[in-house]
Amino acid sequence: MAVAAHQTALKGAPATGLTSLFEAAKTRFTRYRIYRQTVNELSELSNRELADLGLHRSMIRRVALQAAEDYIAR
């Protein structure tokens, strides 16, 4: 009986690792999706519109990266 309980415990171990791997991939994909969406939306704005937001075109990637990190941190 002790052997059966031990085997059950070992069976669950790889699934936990696989689950955490899947969750990490899901988080990375979500972060990338938010990053790309933010870059695309800000890139469509004119320089005047960006200036109204207090941004320069060179800041778009950094702002998008921060937006993606903040979204994941919530």
PDB file of C-alpha atoms in Angstrom:
ATOM      1  CA  MET A   1       0.000   0.000   0.000  1.00  0.00           C
ATOM      2  CA  ALA A   2       2.848   2.401   0.754  1.00  0.00           C
ATOM      3  CA  VAL A   3       4.273   1.771  -2.710  1.00  0.00           C
ATOM      4  CA  ALA A   4       1.021   2.800  -4.411  1.00  0.00           C
ATOM      5  CA  ALA A   5       0.909   6.066  -2.441  1.00  0.00           C
ATOM      6  CA  HIS A   6       4.529   6.772  -3.347  1.00  0.00           C
ATOM      7  CA  GLN A   7       3.885   6.183  -7.047  1.00  0.00           C
ATOM      8  CA  THR A   8       0.890   8.522  -6.977  1.00  0.00           C
ATOM      9  CA  ALA A   9       3.028  11.257  -5.460  1.00  0.00           C
ATOM     10  CA  LEU A  10       5.666  10.806  -8.149  1.00  0.00           C
ATOM     11  CA  LYS A  11       3.087  10.907 -10.929  1.00  0.00           C
ATOM     12  CA  GLY A  12       1.967  14.385  -9.832  1.00  0.00           C
ATOM     13  CA  ALA A  13       5.449  15.881  -9.812  1.00  0.00           C
ATOM     14  CA  PRO A  14       6.012  16.148 -13.589  1.00  0.00           C
ATOM     15  CA  ALA A  15       2.504  17.543 -14.080  1.00  0.00           C
ATOM     16  CA  THR A  16       3.279  20.332 -11.632  1.00  0.00           C
ATOM     17  CA  GLY A  17       6.427  21.210 -13.557  1.00  0.00           C
ATOM     18  CA  LEU A  18       4.562  21.075 -16.837  1.00  0.00           C
ATOM     19  CA  THR A  19       1.789  23.239 -15.431  1.00  0.00           C
ATOM     20  CA  SER A  20       4.237  25.859 -14.211  1.00  0.00           C
ATOM     21  CA  LEU A  21       5.978  25.797 -17.586  1.00  0.00           C
ATOM     22  CA  PHE A  22       2.630  26.338 -19.317  1.00  0.00           C
ATOM     23  CA  GLU A  23       1.752  29.202 -16.963  1.00  0.00           C
ATOM     24  CA  ALA A  24       5.128  30.858 -17.594  1.00  0.00           C
ATOM     25  CA  ALA A  25       4.629  30.604 -21.359  1.00  0.00           C
ATOM     26  CA  LYS A  26       1.122  32.017 -21.029  1.00  0.00           C
ATOM     27  CA  THR A  27       2.449  34.951 -18.991  1.00  0.00           C
ATOM     28  CA  ARG A  28       5.217  35.663 -21.520  1.00  0.00           C
ATOM     29  CA  PHE A  29       2.725  35.542 -24.400  1.00  0.00           C
ATOM     30  CA  THR A  30       0.328  37.884 -22.600  1.00  0.00           C
ATOM     31  CA  ARG A  31       3.161  40.306 -21.839  1.00  0.00           C
ATOM     32  CA  TYR A  32       4.266  40.247 -25.504  1.00  0.00           C
ATOM     33  CA  ARG A  33       0.685  40.732 -26.747  1.00  0.00           C
ATOM     34  CA  ILE A  34       0.165  43.778 -24.523  1.00  0.00           C
ATOM     35  CA  TYR A  35       3.568  45.156 -25.555  1.00  0.00           C
ATOM     36  CA  ARG A  36       2.820  44.785 -29.288  1.00  0.00           C
ATOM     37  CA  GLN A  37      -0.674  46.239 -28.950  1.00  0.00           C
ATOM     38  CA  THR A  38       0.673  49.286 -27.093  1.00  0.00           C
ATOM     39  CA  VAL A  39       3.497  49.819 -29.597  1.00  0.00           C
ATOM     40  CA  ASN A  40       1.073  49.561 -32.515  1.00  0.00           C
ATOM     41  CA  GLU A  41      -1.443  51.984 -31.006  1.00  0.00           C
ATOM     42  CA  LEU A  42       1.151  54.569 -30.013  1.00  0.00           C
ATOM     43  CA  SER A  43       2.933  54.290 -33.365  1.00  0.00           C
ATOM     44  CA  GLU A  44      -0.286  55.235 -35.142  1.00  0.00           C
ATOM     45  CA  LEU A  45      -0.410  58.574 -33.318  1.00  0.00           C
ATOM     46  CA  SER A  46       1.081  61.695 -34.856  1.00  0.00           C
ATOM     47  CA  ASN A  47       4.008  63.486 -33.253  1.00  0.00           C
ATOM     48  CA  ARG A  48       1.574  66.180 -32.087  1.00  0.00           C
ATOM     49  CA  GLU A  49      -0.697  63.642 -30.412  1.00  0.00           C
ATOM     50  CA  LEU A  50       2.282  61.990 -28.736  1.00  0.00           C
ATOM     51  CA  ALA A  51       3.467  65.390 -27.506  1.00  0.00           C
ATOM     52  CA  ASP A  52       0.019  66.014 -26.033  1.00  0.00           C
ATOM     53  CA  LEU A  53       0.501  62.810 -24.031  1.00  0.00           C
ATOM     54  CA  GLY A  54       3.954  63.973 -22.955  1.00  0.00           C
ATOM     55  CA  LEU A  55       5.710  61.372 -25.088  1.00  0.00           C
ATOM     56  CA  HIS A  56       8.279  61.416 -27.836  1.00  0.00           C
ATOM     57  CA  ARG A  57       8.335  58.786 -30.570  1.00  0.00           C
ATOM     58  CA  SER A  58      11.607  57.416 -29.178  1.00  0.00           C
ATOM     59  CA  MET A  59       9.828  56.599 -25.891  1.00  0.00           C
ATOM     60  CA  ILE A  60       7.206  54.267 -27.394  1.00  0.00           C
ATOM     61  CA  ARG A  61       9.046  50.980 -26.787  1.00  0.00           C
ATOM     62  CA  ARG A  62       9.904  51.854 -23.199  1.00  0.00           C
ATOM     63  CA  VAL A  63       6.327  52.944 -22.430  1.00  0.00           C
ATOM     64  CA  ALA A  64       4.964  49.779 -24.045  1.00  0.00           C
ATOM     65  CA  LEU A  65       7.319  47.580 -22.050  1.00  0.00           C
ATOM     66  CA  GLN A  66       6.295  49.324 -18.836  1.00  0.00           C
ATOM     67  CA  ALA A  67       2.605  48.936 -19.730  1.00  0.00           C
ATOM     68  CA  ALA A  68       3.078  45.195 -20.307  1.00  0.00           C
ATOM     69  CA  GLU A  69       4.955  44.761 -17.013  1.00  0.00           C
ATOM     70  CA  ASP A  70       2.302  46.724 -15.107  1.00  0.00           C
ATOM     71  CA  TYR A  71      -0.463  44.633 -16.676  1.00  0.00           C
ATOM     72  CA  ILE A  72       1.219  41.395 -15.608  1.00  0.00           C
ATOM     73  CA  ALA A  73       1.913  42.728 -12.091  1.00  0.00           C
ATOM     74  CA  ARG A  74      -1.780  43.337 -11.416  1.00  0.00           C
TER      75      ARG A  74
END
